[in-house]
Short mmCIF file of C-alpha atoms in Angstrom, two decimals:
data_model
loop_
_atom_site.label_atom_id
_atom_site.label_comp_id
_atom_site.label_asym_id
_atom_site.label_seq_id
_atom_site.Cartn_x
_atom_site.Cartn_y
_atom_site.Cartn_z
CA UNK C 20 84.02 93.75 39.60
CA UNK C 21 83.05 94.35 36.43
CA UNK C 22 84.54 96.40 34.43
CA UNK C 23 84.95 100.01 33.70
CA UNK C 24 83.87 100.91 30.56
CA UNK C 25 86.25 102.44 28.64
CA UNK C 26 86.14 106.13 27.11
CA UNK C 27 84.13 105.59 23.88
CA UNK C 28 83.20 101.74 24.16
CA UNK C 29 79.47 101.01 23.19
CA UNK C 30 77.34 100.16 26.15
CA UNK C 31 74.80 97.61 26.54
CA UNK C 32 72.20 99.47 25.71
CA UNK C 33 73.97 100.38 22.37
CA UNK C 34 75.08 97.05 21.79
CA UNK C 35 70.81 96.26 22.31
CA UNK C 36 70.06 99.41 19.97
CA UNK C 37 72.74 98.37 17.86
CA UNK C 38 71.22 94.88 18.00
CA UNK C 39 67.25 96.18 17.19
CA UNK C 40 68.10 98.07 14.58
CA UNK C 41 70.76 95.18 13.61
CA UNK C 42 67.13 93.29 13.85
CA UNK C 43 64.84 94.92 11.85
CA UNK C 44 67.95 95.17 9.18
CA UNK C 45 67.76 91.66 8.68
CA UNK C 46 63.42 91.60 8.90
CA UNK C 47 63.29 94.26 6.52
CA UNK C 48 65.81 91.48 4.48
CA UNK C 49 63.72 88.84 5.18
CA UNK C 50 60.03 90.89 4.30
CA UNK C 51 62.16 91.45 0.92
CA UNK C 52 63.47 87.70 0.43
CA UNK C 53 59.72 86.76 0.95
CA UNK C 54 58.27 89.39 -0.96
CA UNK C 55 60.96 88.10 -3.68
CA UNK C 56 59.71 84.32 -2.90
CA UNK C 57 56.49 85.36 -2.45
CA UNK C 58 56.37 86.79 -6.68
CA UNK C 59 58.53 84.27 -7.52
CA UNK C 60 55.86 81.48 -6.09
CA UNK C 61 53.15 84.05 -7.93
CA UNK C 62 54.96 84.63 -10.69
CA UNK C 63 55.76 80.34 -10.77
CA UNK C 64 52.41 79.91 -10.19
CA UNK C 65 51.16 82.73 -13.25
CA UNK C 66 53.41 80.30 -15.21
CA UNK C 67 51.72 77.29 -14.30
CA UNK C 68 48.27 78.22 -14.99
CA UNK C 69 49.19 80.00 -17.73
CA UNK C 70 51.13 76.77 -18.33
CA UNK C 71 47.94 74.92 -17.58
CA UNK C 72 45.62 77.15 -19.90
CA UNK C 73 47.53 76.69 -22.98
CA UNK C 74 47.76 73.23 -21.80
CA UNK C 75 43.93 72.98 -21.82
CA UNK C 76 44.04 74.87 -25.16
CA UNK C 77 46.36 72.71 -26.44
CA UNK C 78 44.29 69.20 -25.12
CA UNK C 79 41.11 70.87 -26.37
CA UNK C 80 42.92 71.57 -29.58
CA UNK C 81 43.97 67.61 -30.30
CA UNK C 82 40.71 66.72 -28.60
CA UNK C 83 39.31 68.84 -31.63
CA UNK C 84 41.76 67.00 -34.12
CA UNK C 85 41.12 63.82 -32.68
CA UNK C 86 37.09 64.80 -32.99
CA UNK C 87 37.61 65.86 -36.56
CA UNK C 88 40.27 62.91 -37.60
CA UNK C 89 36.98 60.28 -36.04
CA UNK C 90 34.73 62.07 -38.26
CA UNK C 91 37.08 62.04 -41.85
CA UNK C 92 37.89 58.42 -40.47
CA UNK C 93 33.70 57.64 -40.23
CA UNK C 94 33.31 59.92 -43.39
CA UNK C 95 35.54 57.17 -44.78
CA UNK C 96 34.25 54.25 -44.16
CA UNK C 97 30.91 55.98 -44.94
CA UNK C 98 32.13 56.75 -48.76
CA UNK C 99 34.10 53.34 -48.42
CA UNK C 100 30.71 51.90 -47.17
CA UNK C 101 28.63 53.75 -50.02
CA UNK C 102 31.58 52.95 -52.92
CA UNK C 103 30.78 49.27 -51.82
CA UNK C 104 27.10 49.72 -51.98
CA UNK C 105 27.23 51.25 -55.32
CA UNK C 106 29.19 48.00 -57.07
CA UNK C 107 26.30 45.32 -55.48
CA UNK C 108 24.38 48.16 -57.61
CA UNK C 109 26.29 48.29 -60.31
CA UNK C 110 26.62 44.66 -60.90
CA UNK C 111 22.69 44.12 -60.29
CA UNK C 112 22.01 46.27 -62.72
CA UNK C 113 24.72 44.26 -64.50
CA UNK C 114 23.71 41.57 -64.15
CA UNK C 115 19.60 42.03 -63.81
CA UNK C 116 20.15 43.94 -67.65
CA UNK C 117 22.65 40.33 -69.04
CA UNK C 118 19.89 38.46 -68.00
CA UNK C 119 17.26 40.78 -70.18
CA UNK C 120 19.34 40.57 -72.93
CA UNK C 121 19.48 37.03 -72.67
CA UNK C 122 16.00 36.61 -72.12
CA UNK C 123 15.59 38.55 -75.21
CA UNK C 124 18.27 36.74 -77.47
CA UNK C 125 15.39 33.47 -76.14
CA UNK C 126 12.71 35.08 -77.01
CA UNK C 127 13.55 36.49 -80.33
CA UNK C 128 15.35 32.19 -80.63
CA UNK C 129 11.96 30.12 -79.80
CA UNK C 130 9.81 33.97 -81.77
CA UNK C 131 12.68 32.35 -85.07
CA UNK C 132 12.52 28.96 -84.27
CA UNK C 133 8.36 29.34 -84.14
CA UNK C 134 7.95 31.01 -87.32
CA UNK C 135 10.42 28.75 -88.49
CA UNK C 136 8.23 25.73 -87.91
CA UNK C 137 4.79 27.91 -88.71
CA UNK C 138 6.87 28.22 -92.13
CA UNK C 139 7.79 24.42 -92.30
CA UNK C 140 4.13 23.86 -91.35
CA UNK C 141 2.84 26.38 -94.40
CA UNK C 142 4.89 24.75 -96.74
CA UNK C 143 4.30 21.08 -96.08
CA UNK C 144 0.49 22.00 -96.19
CA UNK C 145 0.95 23.97 -99.51
CA UNK C 146 2.66 20.78 -100.47
CA UNK C 147 0.31 19.04 -99.66
CA UNK C 148 -2.40 20.71 -100.84
CA UNK C 149 -0.47 20.88 -103.91
CA UNK C 150 -0.29 17.38 -104.08
CA UNK C 151 -3.64 16.70 -103.44
CA UNK C 152 -4.87 19.34 -106.43
CA UNK C 153 -2.46 17.48 -108.93
CA UNK C 154 -4.10 13.73 -107.45
CA UNK C 155 -7.19 15.88 -107.94
CA UNK C 156 -6.20 16.97 -110.90
CA UNK C 157 -4.85 13.33 -112.50
CA UNK C 158 -7.97 11.80 -111.47
CA UNK C 159 -10.23 14.06 -113.75
CA UNK C 160 -8.09 13.36 -115.98
CA UNK C 161 -7.87 9.78 -115.93
CA UNK C 162 -11.77 10.30 -115.49
CA UNK C 163 -12.30 12.21 -118.58
CA UNK C 164 -10.22 10.36 -120.51
CA UNK C 165 -11.76 6.85 -118.88
CA UNK C 166 -14.84 8.94 -120.97
CA UNK C 167 -13.96 10.54 -123.54
CA UNK C 168 -13.56 7.08 -125.78
CA UNK C 169 -16.11 4.47 -125.72
CA UNK C 170 -15.40 0.16 -127.58
CA UNK C 171 -16.34 0.88 -130.65
CA UNK C 172 -15.78 4.64 -131.27
CA UNK C 173 -13.78 5.61 -134.47
CA UNK C 174 -11.24 7.73 -134.27
CA UNK C 175 -8.04 9.41 -136.29
CA UNK C 176 -4.64 9.21 -135.05
CA UNK C 177 -2.41 12.71 -134.83
CA UNK C 178 -0.02 14.21 -133.45
CA UNK C 179 3.24 11.22 -133.31
CA UNK C 180 6.63 12.28 -133.69
CA UNK C 181 7.97 9.11 -133.52
CA UNK C 182 5.26 7.57 -135.77
CA UNK C 183 4.72 9.94 -138.18
CA UNK C 184 3.11 7.18 -140.73
CA UNK C 185 0.33 6.34 -138.20
CA UNK C 186 -0.61 10.61 -138.78
CA UNK C 187 -4.25 10.45 -140.06
CA UNK C 188 -4.88 6.82 -139.51
CA UNK C 189 -8.44 6.15 -138.30
CA UNK C 190 -9.45 2.94 -136.50
CA UNK C 191 -12.00 1.06 -134.10
CA UNK C 192 -11.54 1.41 -130.32
CA UNK C 193 -10.84 -2.18 -128.78
CA UNK C 194 -11.20 -1.95 -124.91
CA UNK C 195 -11.14 0.50 -122.45
CA UNK C 196 -8.16 2.79 -121.55
CA UNK C 197 -5.09 1.06 -120.39
CA UNK C 198 -3.64 1.58 -116.84
CA UNK C 199 -0.98 3.64 -118.91
CA UNK C 200 -3.73 5.85 -119.79
CA UNK C 201 -3.01 4.48 -124.04
CA UNK C 202 -6.14 3.15 -125.43
CA UNK C 203 -5.81 0.04 -127.88
CA UNK C 204 -6.98 0.53 -131.44
CA UNK C 205 -7.32 -1.42 -135.05
CA UNK C 206 -6.06 0.87 -136.82
CA UNK C 207 -6.14 0.77 -140.90
CA UNK C 208 -3.10 1.24 -142.06
CA UNK C 209 -2.02 3.13 -145.55
CA UNK C 210 -1.86 0.19 -146.88
CA UNK C 211 -5.25 -1.18 -146.13
CA UNK C 212 -3.69 -3.53 -143.15
CA UNK C 213 -5.55 -3.73 -139.62
CA UNK C 214 -3.06 -3.91 -136.82
CA UNK C 215 -3.66 -2.68 -133.20
CA UNK C 216 -1.71 -0.21 -132.18
CA UNK C 217 -1.82 1.20 -128.01
CA UNK C 218 -2.24 5.26 -128.23
CA UNK C 219 -2.19 8.47 -125.97
CA UNK C 220 -5.29 10.37 -125.77
CA UNK C 221 -3.93 13.22 -127.04
CA UNK C 222 -2.71 11.45 -130.31
CA UNK C 223 -7.37 10.38 -130.91
CA UNK C 224 -9.40 12.32 -131.70
CA UNK C 225 -13.13 11.54 -132.48
CA UNK C 226 -13.64 10.55 -136.42
CA UNK C 227 -15.95 13.25 -137.00
CA UNK C 228 -17.41 10.99 -141.06
CA UNK C 229 -18.84 14.47 -142.19
CA UNK C 230 -19.48 17.13 -139.90
CA UNK C 231 -19.50 21.09 -140.64
CA UNK C 232 -16.37 22.68 -139.21
CA UNK C 233 -19.08 23.91 -136.23
CA UNK C 234 -20.82 20.82 -135.36
CA UNK C 235 -16.70 18.91 -135.58
CA UNK C 236 -15.38 22.57 -132.94
CA UNK C 237 -18.28 22.32 -130.80
CA UNK C 238 -17.64 17.74 -130.18
CA UNK C 239 -14.18 18.74 -129.51
CA UNK C 240 -15.89 20.88 -126.74
CA UNK C 241 -17.72 18.46 -125.24
CA UNK C 242 -15.13 15.65 -125.30
CA UNK C 243 -12.98 18.76 -124.00
CA UNK C 244 -15.46 18.90 -120.72
CA UNK C 245 -15.64 14.64 -120.04
CA UNK C 246 -18.31 13.65 -122.30
CA UNK C 247 -17.12 10.35 -124.89
CA UNK C 248 -17.67 10.65 -127.99
CA UNK C 249 -20.74 8.47 -129.04
CA UNK C 250 -22.68 11.13 -126.91
CA UNK C 251 -20.24 14.25 -127.89
CA UNK C 252 -21.38 13.36 -130.93
CA UNK C 253 -24.51 12.55 -131.15
CA UNK C 254 -25.40 16.38 -129.50
CA UNK C 255 -23.00 17.92 -131.99
CA UNK C 256 -24.99 16.61 -134.65
CA UNK C 257 -28.35 16.80 -132.83
CA UNK C 258 -27.56 20.64 -131.89
CA UNK C 259 -26.80 21.50 -135.27
CA UNK C 260 -23.27 22.98 -133.44
CA UNK C 261 -24.65 25.22 -130.64
CA UNK C 262 -22.82 24.08 -127.99
CA UNK C 263 -25.38 24.83 -125.22
CA UNK C 264 -27.99 22.51 -126.63
CA UNK C 265 -25.53 20.03 -127.66
CA UNK C 266 -24.15 20.55 -123.81
CA UNK C 267 -28.01 20.06 -123.22
CA UNK C 268 -28.45 17.24 -124.74
CA UNK C 269 -25.39 15.35 -124.29
CA UNK C 270 -26.31 15.62 -120.45
CA UNK C 271 -29.46 14.11 -121.08
CA UNK C 272 -27.90 11.36 -123.12
CA UNK C 273 -25.52 10.72 -119.54
CA UNK C 274 -28.57 10.87 -117.30
#
């Protein structure tokens, strides 16, 4: 038989009540623990969520920084490209300016060379004209010399420097003017001797006989104009020293 309950000892009912009470206490403790764990989990989730938000924010910041960096890099590349373009453009402009400078120098050189050639041609032309003029003058002078005297004209020697003893002597032209522009003249010396000399045209003048000063001057003018001594003498004598009439007479005489 079961032992008799001891007085004052807990009965089965008491134990059951105590057990239920303990269970309730334990259940309360479990609820508290569950609540605590829930709070911890919630806090952990909130922390994770917070960390996730911060991470997203940080990621956005990093992304924005990367984007800004990329934009800066692109900008730097653009600046570098612009700088290269500017350098290329500057080099192109420099080459163009250098080409234009060289072109100007070439044109200036060609203009100077052309001017020099023109001046040389003009100078050559002037020299040729001067030579032609001198030749014409020499020819005209020679023709004048050749027409000044005729064979048989009586002349007087004058203006000699070396053979001054012949100045004032008269003579007679014996032939045409020589190639050295000298006239052969049979000259009557002061001693009466007749001797042949060759005189330049400027050292001979026509003998005027008994002409007056006016007739002699007209004769000299006619001879300067190219008429020979005989025609000049006749025209001067017939015109009585009138130059206009003398020219007319001399022209008619030579045809």
